[in-house]
Coordinates of C-alpha atoms in Angstrom, one line a residue:
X1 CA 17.9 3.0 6.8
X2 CA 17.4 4.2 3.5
X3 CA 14.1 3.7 1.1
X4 CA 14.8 1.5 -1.9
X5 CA 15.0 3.1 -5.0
X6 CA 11.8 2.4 -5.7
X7 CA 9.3 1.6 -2.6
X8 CA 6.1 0.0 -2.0
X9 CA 3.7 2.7 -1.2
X10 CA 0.3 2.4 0.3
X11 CA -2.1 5.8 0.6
X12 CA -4.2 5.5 3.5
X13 CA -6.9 8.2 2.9
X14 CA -9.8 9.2 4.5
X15 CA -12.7 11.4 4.2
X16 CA -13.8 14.4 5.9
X17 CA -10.9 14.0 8.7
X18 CA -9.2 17.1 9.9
X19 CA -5.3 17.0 11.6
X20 CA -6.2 16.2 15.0
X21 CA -8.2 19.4 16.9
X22 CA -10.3 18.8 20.0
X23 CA -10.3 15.6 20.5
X24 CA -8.8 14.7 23.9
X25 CA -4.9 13.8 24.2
X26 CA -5.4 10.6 26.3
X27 CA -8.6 9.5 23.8
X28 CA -6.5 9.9 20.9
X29 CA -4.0 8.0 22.3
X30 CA -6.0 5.0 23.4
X31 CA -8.5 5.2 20.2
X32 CA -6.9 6.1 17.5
X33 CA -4.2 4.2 17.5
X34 CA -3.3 2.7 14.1
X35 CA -2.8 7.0 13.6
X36 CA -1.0 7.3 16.2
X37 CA 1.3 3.9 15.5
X38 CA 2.0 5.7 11.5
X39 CA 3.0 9.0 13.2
X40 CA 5.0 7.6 15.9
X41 CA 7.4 5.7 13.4
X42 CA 6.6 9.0 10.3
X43 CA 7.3 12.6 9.3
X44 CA 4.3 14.4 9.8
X45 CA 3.6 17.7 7.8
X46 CA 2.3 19.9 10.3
X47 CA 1.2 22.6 8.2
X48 CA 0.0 20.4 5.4
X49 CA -3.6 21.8 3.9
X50 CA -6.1 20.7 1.8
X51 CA -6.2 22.5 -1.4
X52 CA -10.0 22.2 -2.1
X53 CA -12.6 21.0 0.7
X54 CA -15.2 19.5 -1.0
X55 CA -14.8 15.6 -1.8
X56 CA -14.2 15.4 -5.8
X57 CA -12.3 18.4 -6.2
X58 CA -9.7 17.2 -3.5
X59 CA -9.5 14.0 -4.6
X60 CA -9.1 15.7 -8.7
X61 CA -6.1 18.0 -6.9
X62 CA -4.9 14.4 -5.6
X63 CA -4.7 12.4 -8.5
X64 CA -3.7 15.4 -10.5
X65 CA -1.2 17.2 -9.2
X66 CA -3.1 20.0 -10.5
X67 CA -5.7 22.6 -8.7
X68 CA -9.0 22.2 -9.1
X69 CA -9.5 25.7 -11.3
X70 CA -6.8 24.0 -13.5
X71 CA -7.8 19.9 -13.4
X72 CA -11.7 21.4 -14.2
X73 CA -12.7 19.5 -11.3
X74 CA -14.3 22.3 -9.2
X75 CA -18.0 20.0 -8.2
X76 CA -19.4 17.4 -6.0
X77 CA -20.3 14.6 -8.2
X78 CA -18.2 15.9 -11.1
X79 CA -16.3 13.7 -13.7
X80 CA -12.5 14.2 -14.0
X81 CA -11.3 14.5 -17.7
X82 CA -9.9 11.6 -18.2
X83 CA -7.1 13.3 -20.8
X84 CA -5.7 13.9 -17.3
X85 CA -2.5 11.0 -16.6
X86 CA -3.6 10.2 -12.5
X87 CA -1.4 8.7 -9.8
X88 CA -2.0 5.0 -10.2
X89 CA -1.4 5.4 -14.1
X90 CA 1.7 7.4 -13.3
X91 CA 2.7 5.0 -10.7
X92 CA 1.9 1.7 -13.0
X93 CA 4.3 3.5 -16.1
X94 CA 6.9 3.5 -13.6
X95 CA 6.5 -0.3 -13.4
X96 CA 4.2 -0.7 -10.2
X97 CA 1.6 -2.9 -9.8
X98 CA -1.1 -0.5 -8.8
X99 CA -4.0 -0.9 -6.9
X100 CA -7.2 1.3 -5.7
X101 CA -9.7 0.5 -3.8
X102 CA -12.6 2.2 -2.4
X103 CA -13.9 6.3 -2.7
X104 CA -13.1 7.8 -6.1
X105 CA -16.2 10.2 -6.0
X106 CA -15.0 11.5 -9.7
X107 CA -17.2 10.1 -12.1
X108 CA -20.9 11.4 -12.7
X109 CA -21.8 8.4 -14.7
X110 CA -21.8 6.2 -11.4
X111 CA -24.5 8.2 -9.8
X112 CA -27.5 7.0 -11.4
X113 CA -26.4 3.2 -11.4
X114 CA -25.4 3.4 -7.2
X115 CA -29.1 4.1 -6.5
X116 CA -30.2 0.5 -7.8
X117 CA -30.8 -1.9 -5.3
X118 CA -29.0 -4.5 -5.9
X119 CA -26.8 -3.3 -8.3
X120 CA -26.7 -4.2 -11.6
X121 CA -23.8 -6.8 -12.6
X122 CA -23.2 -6.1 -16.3
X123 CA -23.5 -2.2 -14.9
X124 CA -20.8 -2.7 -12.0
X125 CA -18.4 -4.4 -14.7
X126 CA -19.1 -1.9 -17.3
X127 CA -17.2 1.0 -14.3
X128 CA -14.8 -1.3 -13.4
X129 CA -13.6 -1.2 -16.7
X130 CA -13.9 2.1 -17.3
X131 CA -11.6 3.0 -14.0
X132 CA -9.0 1.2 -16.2
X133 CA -9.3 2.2 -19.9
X134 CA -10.3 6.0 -18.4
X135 CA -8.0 6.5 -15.1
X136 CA -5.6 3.9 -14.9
X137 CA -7.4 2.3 -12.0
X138 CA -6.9 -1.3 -12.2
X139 CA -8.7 -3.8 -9.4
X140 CA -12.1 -1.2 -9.1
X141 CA -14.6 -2.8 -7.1
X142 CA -18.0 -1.2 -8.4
X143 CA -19.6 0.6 -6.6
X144 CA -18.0 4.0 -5.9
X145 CA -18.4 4.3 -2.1
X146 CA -18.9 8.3 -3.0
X147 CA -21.7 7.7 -5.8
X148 CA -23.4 5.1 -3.2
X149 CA -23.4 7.6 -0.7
X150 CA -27.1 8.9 -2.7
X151 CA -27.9 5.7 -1.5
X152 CA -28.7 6.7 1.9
X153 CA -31.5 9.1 0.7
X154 CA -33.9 6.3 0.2
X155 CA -36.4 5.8 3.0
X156 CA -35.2 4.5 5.8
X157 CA -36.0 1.6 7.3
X158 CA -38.1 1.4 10.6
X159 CA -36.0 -1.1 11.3
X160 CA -32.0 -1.4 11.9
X161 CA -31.0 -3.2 8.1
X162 CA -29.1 -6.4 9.0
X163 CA -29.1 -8.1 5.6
X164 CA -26.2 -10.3 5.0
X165 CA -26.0 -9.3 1.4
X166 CA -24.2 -5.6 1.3
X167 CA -25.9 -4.2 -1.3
X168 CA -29.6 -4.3 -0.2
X169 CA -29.6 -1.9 2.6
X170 CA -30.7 1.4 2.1
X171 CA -27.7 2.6 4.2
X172 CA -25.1 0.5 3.5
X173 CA -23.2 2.9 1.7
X174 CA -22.2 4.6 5.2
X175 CA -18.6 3.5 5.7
X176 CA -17.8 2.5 9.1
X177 CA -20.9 0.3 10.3
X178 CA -20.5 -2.9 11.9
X179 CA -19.2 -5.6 10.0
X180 CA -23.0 -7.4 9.8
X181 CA -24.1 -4.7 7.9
X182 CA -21.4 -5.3 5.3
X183 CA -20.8 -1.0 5.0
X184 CA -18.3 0.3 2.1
X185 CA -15.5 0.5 4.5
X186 CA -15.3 -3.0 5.4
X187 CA -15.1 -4.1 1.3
X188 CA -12.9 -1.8 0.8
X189 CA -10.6 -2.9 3.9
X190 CA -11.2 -6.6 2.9
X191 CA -10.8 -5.3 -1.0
X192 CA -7.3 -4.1 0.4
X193 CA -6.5 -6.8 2.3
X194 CA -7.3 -9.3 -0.9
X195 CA -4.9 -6.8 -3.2
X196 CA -1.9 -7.1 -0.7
X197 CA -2.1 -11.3 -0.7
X198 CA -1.4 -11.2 -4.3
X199 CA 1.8 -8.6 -4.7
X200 CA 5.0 -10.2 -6.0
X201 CA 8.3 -9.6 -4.5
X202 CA 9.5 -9.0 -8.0
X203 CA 7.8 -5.7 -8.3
X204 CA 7.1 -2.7 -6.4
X205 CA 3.5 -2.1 -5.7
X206 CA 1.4 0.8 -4.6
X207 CA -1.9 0.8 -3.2
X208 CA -4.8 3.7 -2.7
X209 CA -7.1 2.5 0.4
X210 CA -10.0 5.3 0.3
X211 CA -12.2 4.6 3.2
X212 CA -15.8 7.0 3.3
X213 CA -15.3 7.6 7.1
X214 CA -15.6 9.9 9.0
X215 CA -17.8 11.5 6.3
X216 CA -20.9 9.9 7.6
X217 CA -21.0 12.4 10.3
X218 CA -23.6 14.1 7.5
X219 CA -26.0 11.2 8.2
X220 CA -26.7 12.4 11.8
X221 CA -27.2 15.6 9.9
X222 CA -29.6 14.6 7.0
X223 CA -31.6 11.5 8.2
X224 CA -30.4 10.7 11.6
X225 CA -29.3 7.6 9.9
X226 CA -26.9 7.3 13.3
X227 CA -30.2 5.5 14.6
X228 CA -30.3 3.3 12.1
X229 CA -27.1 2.4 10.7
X230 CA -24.9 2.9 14.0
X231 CA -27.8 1.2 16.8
X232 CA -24.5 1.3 19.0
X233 CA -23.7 4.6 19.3
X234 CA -23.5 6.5 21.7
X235 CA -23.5 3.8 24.2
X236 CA -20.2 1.8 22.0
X237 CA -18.5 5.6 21.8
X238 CA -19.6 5.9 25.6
X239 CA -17.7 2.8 26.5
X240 CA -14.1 3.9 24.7
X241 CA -11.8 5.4 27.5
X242 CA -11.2 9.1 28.2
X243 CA -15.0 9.7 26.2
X244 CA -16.0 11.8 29.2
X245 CA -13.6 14.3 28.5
X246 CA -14.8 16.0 25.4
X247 CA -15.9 19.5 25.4
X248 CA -16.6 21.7 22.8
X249 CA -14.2 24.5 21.3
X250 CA -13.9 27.5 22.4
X251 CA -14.7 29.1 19.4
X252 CA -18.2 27.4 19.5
X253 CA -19.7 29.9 21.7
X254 CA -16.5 32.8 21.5
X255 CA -16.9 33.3 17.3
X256 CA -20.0 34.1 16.3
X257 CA -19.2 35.1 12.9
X258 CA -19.9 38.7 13.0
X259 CA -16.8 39.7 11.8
X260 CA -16.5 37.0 8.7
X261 CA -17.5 36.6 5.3
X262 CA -21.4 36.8 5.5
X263 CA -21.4 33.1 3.7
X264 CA -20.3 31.4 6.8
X265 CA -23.1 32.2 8.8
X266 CA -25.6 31.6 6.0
X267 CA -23.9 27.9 6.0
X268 CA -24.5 27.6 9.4
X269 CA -28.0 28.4 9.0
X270 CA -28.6 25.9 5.9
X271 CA -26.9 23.0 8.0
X272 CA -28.5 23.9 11.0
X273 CA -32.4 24.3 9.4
X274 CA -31.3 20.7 7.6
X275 CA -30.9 19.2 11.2
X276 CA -33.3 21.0 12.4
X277 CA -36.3 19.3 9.7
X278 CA -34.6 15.7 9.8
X279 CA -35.8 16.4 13.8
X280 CA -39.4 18.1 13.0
X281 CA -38.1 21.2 15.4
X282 CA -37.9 24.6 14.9
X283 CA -34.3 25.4 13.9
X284 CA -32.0 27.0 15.9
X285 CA -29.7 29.6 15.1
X286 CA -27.2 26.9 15.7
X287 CA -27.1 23.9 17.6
X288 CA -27.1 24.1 21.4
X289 CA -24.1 22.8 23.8
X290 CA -25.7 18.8 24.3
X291 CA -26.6 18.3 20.9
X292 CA -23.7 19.8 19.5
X293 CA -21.0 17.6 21.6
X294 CA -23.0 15.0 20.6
X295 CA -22.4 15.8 17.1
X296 CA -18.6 15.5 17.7
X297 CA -18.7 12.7 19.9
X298 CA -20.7 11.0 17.2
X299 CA -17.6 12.5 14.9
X300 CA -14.7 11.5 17.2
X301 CA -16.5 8.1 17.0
X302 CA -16.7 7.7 13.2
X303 CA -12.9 8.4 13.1
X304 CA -12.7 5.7 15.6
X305 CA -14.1 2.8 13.6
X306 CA -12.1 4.3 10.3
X307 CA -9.1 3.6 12.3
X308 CA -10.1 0.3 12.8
X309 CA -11.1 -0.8 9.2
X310 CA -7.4 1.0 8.6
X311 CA -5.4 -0.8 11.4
X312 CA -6.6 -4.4 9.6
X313 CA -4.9 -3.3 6.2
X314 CA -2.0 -1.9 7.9
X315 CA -1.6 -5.8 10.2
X316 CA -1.9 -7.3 6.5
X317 CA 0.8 -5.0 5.2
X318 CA 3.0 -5.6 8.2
X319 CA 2.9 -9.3 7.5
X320 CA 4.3 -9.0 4.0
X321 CA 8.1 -9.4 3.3
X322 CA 8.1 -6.3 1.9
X323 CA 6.7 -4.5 4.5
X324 CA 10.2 -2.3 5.8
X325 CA 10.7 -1.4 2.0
X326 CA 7.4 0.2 1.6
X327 CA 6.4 4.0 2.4
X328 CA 2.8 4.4 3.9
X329 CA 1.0 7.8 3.0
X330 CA -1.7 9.1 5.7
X331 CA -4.1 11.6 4.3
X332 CA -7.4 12.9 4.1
X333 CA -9.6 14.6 1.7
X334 CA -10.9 17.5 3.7
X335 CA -12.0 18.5 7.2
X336 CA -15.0 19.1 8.9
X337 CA -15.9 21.8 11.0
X338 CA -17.7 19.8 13.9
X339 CA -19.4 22.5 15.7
X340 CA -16.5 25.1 15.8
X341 CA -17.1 28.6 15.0
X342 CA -20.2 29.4 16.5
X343 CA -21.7 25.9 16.1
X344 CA -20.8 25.0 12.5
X345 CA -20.5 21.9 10.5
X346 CA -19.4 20.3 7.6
X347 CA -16.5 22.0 5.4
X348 CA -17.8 24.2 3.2
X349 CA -17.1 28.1 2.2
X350 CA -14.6 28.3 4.7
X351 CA -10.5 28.2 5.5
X352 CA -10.6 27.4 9.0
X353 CA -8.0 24.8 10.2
X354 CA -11.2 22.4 10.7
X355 CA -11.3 22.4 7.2
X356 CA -8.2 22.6 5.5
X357 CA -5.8 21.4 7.9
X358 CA -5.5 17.7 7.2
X359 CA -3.4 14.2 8.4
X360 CA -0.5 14.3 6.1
X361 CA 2.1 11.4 7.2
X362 CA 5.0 9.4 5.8
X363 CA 5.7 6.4 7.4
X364 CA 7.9 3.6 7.8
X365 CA 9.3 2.3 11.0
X366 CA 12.7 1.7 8.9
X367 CA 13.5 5.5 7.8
X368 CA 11.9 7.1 11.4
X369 CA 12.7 5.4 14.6
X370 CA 10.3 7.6 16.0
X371 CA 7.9 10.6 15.4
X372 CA 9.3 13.5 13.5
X373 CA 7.4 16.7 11.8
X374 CA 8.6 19.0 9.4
X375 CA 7.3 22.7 9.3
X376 CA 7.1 22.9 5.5
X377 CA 4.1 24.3 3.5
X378 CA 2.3 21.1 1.8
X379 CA -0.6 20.2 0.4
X380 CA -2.4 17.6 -1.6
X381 CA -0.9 19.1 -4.8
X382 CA 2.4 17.9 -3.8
X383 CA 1.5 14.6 -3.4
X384 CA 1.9 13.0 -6.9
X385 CA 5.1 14.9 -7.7
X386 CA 6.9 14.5 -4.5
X387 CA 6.0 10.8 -5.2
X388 CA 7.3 10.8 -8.8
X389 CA 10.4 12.7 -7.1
X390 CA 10.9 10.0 -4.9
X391 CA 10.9 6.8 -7.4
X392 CA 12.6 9.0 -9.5
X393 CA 10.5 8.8 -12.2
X394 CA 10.8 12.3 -13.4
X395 CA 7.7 15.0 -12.4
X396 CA 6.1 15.9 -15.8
X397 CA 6.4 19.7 -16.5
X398 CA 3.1 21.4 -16.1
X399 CA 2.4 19.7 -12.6
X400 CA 1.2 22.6 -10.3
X401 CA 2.1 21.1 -7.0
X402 CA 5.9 20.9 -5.5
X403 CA 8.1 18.0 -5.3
X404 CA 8.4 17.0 -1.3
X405 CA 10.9 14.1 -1.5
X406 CA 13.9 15.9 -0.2
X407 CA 12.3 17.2 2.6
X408 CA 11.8 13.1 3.8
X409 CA 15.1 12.3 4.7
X410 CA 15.8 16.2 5.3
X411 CA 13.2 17.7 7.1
X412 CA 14.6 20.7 8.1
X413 CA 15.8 21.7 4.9
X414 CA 14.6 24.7 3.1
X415 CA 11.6 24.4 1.0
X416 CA 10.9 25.0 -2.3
X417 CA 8.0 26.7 -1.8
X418 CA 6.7 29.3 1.2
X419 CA 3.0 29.0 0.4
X420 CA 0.3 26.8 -0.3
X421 CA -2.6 27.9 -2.4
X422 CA -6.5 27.2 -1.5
X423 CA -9.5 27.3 -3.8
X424 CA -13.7 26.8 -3.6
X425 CA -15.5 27.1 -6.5
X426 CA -18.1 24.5 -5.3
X427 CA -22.3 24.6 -5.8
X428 CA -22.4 27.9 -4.4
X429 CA -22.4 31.5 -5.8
X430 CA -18.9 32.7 -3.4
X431 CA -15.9 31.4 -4.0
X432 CA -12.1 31.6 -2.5
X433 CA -8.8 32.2 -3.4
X434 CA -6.6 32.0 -0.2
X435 CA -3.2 31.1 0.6
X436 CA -1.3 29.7 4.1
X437 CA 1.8 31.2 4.0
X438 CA 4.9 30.8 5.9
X439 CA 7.1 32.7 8.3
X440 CA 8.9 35.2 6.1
X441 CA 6.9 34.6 3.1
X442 CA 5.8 38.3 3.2
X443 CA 7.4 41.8 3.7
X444 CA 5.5 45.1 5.5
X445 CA 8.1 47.7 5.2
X446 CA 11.6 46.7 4.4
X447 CA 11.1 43.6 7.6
X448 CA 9.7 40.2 6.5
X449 CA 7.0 39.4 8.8
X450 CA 8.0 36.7 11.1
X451 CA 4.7 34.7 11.5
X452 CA 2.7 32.4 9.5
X453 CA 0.0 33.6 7.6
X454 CA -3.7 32.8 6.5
X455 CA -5.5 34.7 3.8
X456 CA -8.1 34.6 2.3
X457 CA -10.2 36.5 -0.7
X458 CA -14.2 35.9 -0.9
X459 CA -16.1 36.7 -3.8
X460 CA -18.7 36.2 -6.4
X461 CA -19.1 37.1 -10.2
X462 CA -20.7 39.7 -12.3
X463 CA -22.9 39.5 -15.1
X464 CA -19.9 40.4 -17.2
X465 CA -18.1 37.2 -15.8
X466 CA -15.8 39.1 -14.0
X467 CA -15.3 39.6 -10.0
X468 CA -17.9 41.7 -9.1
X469 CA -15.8 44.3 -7.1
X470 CA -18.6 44.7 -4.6
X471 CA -18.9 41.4 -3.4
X472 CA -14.9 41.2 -2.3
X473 CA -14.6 40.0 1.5
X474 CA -11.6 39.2 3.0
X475 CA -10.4 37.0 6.4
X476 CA -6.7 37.1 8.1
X477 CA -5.9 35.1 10.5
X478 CA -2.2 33.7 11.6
X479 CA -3.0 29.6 12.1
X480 CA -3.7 28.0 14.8
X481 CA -3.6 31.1 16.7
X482 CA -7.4 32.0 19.2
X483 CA -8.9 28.9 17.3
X484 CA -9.0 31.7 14.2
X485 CA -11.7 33.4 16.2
X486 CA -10.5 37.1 15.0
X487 CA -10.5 38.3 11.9
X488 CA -7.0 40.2 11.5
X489 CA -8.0 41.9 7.7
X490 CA -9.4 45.3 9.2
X491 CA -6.5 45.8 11.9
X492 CA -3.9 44.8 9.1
X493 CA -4.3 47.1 5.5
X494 CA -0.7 46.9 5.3
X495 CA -0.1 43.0 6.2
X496 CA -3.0 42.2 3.8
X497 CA -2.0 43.9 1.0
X498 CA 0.8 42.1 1.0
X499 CA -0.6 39.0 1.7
X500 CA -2.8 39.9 -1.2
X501 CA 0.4 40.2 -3.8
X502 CA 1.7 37.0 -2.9
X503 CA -1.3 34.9 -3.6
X504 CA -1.6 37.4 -6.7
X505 CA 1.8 36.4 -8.2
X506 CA 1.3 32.9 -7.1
X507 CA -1.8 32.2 -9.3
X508 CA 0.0 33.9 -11.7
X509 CA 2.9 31.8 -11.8
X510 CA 0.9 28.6 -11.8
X511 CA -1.3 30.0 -14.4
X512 CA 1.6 30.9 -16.9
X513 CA 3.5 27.3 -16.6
X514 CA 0.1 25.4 -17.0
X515 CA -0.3 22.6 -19.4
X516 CA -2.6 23.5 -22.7
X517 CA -5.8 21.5 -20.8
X518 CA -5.4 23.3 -17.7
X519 CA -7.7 26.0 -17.0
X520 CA -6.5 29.3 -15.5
X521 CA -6.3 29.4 -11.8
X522 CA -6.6 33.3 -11.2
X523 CA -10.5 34.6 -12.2
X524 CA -11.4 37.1 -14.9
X525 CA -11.5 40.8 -13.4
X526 CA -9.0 39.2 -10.3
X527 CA -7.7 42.5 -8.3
X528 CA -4.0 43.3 -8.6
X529 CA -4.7 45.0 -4.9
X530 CA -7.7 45.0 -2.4
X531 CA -10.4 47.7 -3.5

């Protein structure tokens, strides 16, 4: 059965969530399964990336359709230029009544404002009205759950908060709590649930549902605010079936990132001092085997109860009359490492599959009878034009990202594109350029290479603004493949420098066709080969 021409869609996006690694088969199955039900009855992307890891500049590539470099969006806490048209305001030109509720984490102006407890009325009105007259946004429910994150860096309480008004805990901005403590993800599932009960049948709607979860896995890491704000775990997680059966990746105690760029480990040790003081111990050079399984159990668990909040919005939508004419999106933000590679965490300075490699699902029980993946390269880039493609609204020339909507009722078609670029120019002093490229995407010799590619270029600036030639450092890998334990760069001059071309001419491609905003993708003193 065919989509109408112009489908209800619902985005169900998360934070921090990688594509399903480590977790157990049989506790995915019996946990997570409002997942499991979109993929069973979806086309899943199984090579579908993040192309930033860092909350605002993914969500900027989102609701862009442009890379960070380009959108200027390149920092936590950062503001998107709101000259930029996003994917509700596309989606409510093309006649939609368009929704969003819950993270946006792309507005510095909502920092301050999140830290006041309560919040100010006249404050929370004045944002909710700028998410309209600035980003299209209409329905904002003030506060941004990303913004209120800061929350949780107030003192905690000796006590676990059980207030009945949300907004006077000092960690009520972590997003999966139980319901009593009111925590963002509830209002947002409840803010979701109120948006579906008043769509017409008349018009097509679409609706962004941004949970925080599983992002508060950084909680445990900063304040241990697991004790406070989640009293249940580990004993609720403990009691889910199959939770006996995690284990740690191999690449936990097998990579110990000898062989990488010399800013993973240093991220390992910043993470690992900051558990280390919220505990009063010495710091480790990373975490050992029980703490760190606890650290993805209390992960796997965090995805559990986002799944929840995310299976009552999905019962709502599949009581609407319109429910078989509308297409539901699964995505996520970023990653998070959760104690792979030698005991790391988070998602930053890295392209590990942890990081990049995200849920990317179209669903509707109408169009797939049952689970179906395509092998194309994707990304979140693609999202807003493949959507536009779809509706056929027309994708705006300038748009950096690829139109997917063939590919939906095709899947085994031929792409469009046989990469998918990466960047990181976040808070820190390296950043990346790296692509994910697919089988035959690159030549050594006169034979295209037959596997899929990783690649990534490290590096850091001079004091003439330009790529400091010196500080170039480079990782290989073909994903998926050892966990990405071995670096294949020094093994592979040849592979690499062609590898090295592709994402060359790639940036260059997008940089020549971008719009006059758009800043160039490709960084001053860039090298045409590796030094």
């Amino acid at each position: 059965m065919a989509l109408p021409a112009q489908p209800n869609i619902v985005i169900f996006m998360t934070d921090q969530q990688r594509a399903l690694q480590y977790f157990p088969a049989a506790w995915v199955e019996a946990n997570l399964g409002n997942l499991s039900q979109l993929s069973n009855s979806g086309l899943t992307f199984v090579n579908a990336i993040t192309n930033a890891s860092r909350c605002s500049p993914s969500r900027g590539v989102l609701n862009t359709g442009l890379y960070a470099p380009a959108n200027g969006l390149v920092d936590v806490g950062g503001t998107l230029n709101k000259e930029w048209t996003t994917l509700s305001a596309y989606l409510a030109q093309a006649g939609y009544q368009s929704g969003y509720v819950g993270k946006w984490h792309m507005q510095s102006s909502f920092v301050a404002p999140a830290n006041v407890l309560p919040p100010d009325s006249s404050t929370m009105a004045q944002e909710t009205q700028l998410m309209a007259t600035d980003y299209g946004i209409a329905g904002w429910d003030a506060p941004d759950a990303g913004t209120a994150l800061g929350w949780n860096y107030s003192p905690r309480p000796t006590q676990p908060p059980t207030p009945a008004d949300r907004y006077t805990s000092t960690s009520n901005s972590l997003g999966g709590g139980p319901k009593s403590l009111n925590h963002n993800d509830c209002r947002i599932a409840d803010d979701a649930i109120a948006f579906l009960g008043t769509v017409s049948t008349a018009t097509p709607f679409a609706l962004v549902v941004s949970l925080v979860n599983p992002h508060d896995v950084w909680a445990d890491l900063y304040l241990r605010l697991q004790e406070q704000a989640f009293p249940e775990f580990p004993a609720a997680f403990d009691a889910l079936a199959h939770a006996d059966e995690f284990v740690l990746p191999d690449s936990y105690s097998a990579d110990n990132l000898s062989t990488k760029p010399a800013i993973q480990a240093a991220t390992r040790a910043k993470y690992t001092a900051t558990w280390a003081q919220s505990r009063k111990v010495d710091p480790p050079t990373q975490l050992g085997p029980a703490d760190a399984l606890t650290y993805l159990k209390f992960y796997a668990y965090l995805t559990y109860l986002a799944d929840q909040q995310l299976g009552r919005v999905y019962t709502a939508l599949q009581q609407l009359p319109q429910f078989d004419d509308t297409l539901v999106l699964r995505l996520a933000d970023h990653g998070e490492l959760g104690m792979s590679h030698g005991g790391s965490m988070e998602k930053d300075c890295n392209v590990y599959a942890e990081t990049i490699s995200i849920p990317y699902i179209f669903s509707n029980p109408q169009m797939y009878a049952s689970a179906q993946t395509c092998s194309a390269q994707a990304g979140l880039v693609d999202v807003l034009p493949t959507l536009l493609g779809l509706i056929g609204a027309g994708v705006p020339a300038g748009l950096q990202g690829s139109d997917l909507s063939a590919l939906l009722s095709n899947p085994g078609a031929t792409p469009t594109v046989n990469c998918s670029l990466f960047t990181y120019d976040d808070d820190t002093s390296v950043h990346i350029r790296a692509i994910q490229a697919a089988p035959g995407a690159v030549s050594v010799g006169s034979q295209p290479t037959g596997s899929a590619y990783k690649y990534a270029v490290y590096y850091a600036f001079g004091n003439d603004g330009k790529v400091d030639p010196g500080s170039l450092q480079y990782e290989l890998y073909i994903p998926g493949a050892d966990g990405e334990i071995e670096n294949l760069q020094p093994a592979n001059t040849a592979l690499q420098a062609a590898l090295h071309t592709l994402l060359t001419q790639r940036m260059s491609a997008l940089d020549s066709s971008r719009p006059a905003l758009a800043n160039a993708i490709t960084p001053s003193g860039w090298p045409a080969t590796p030094p």
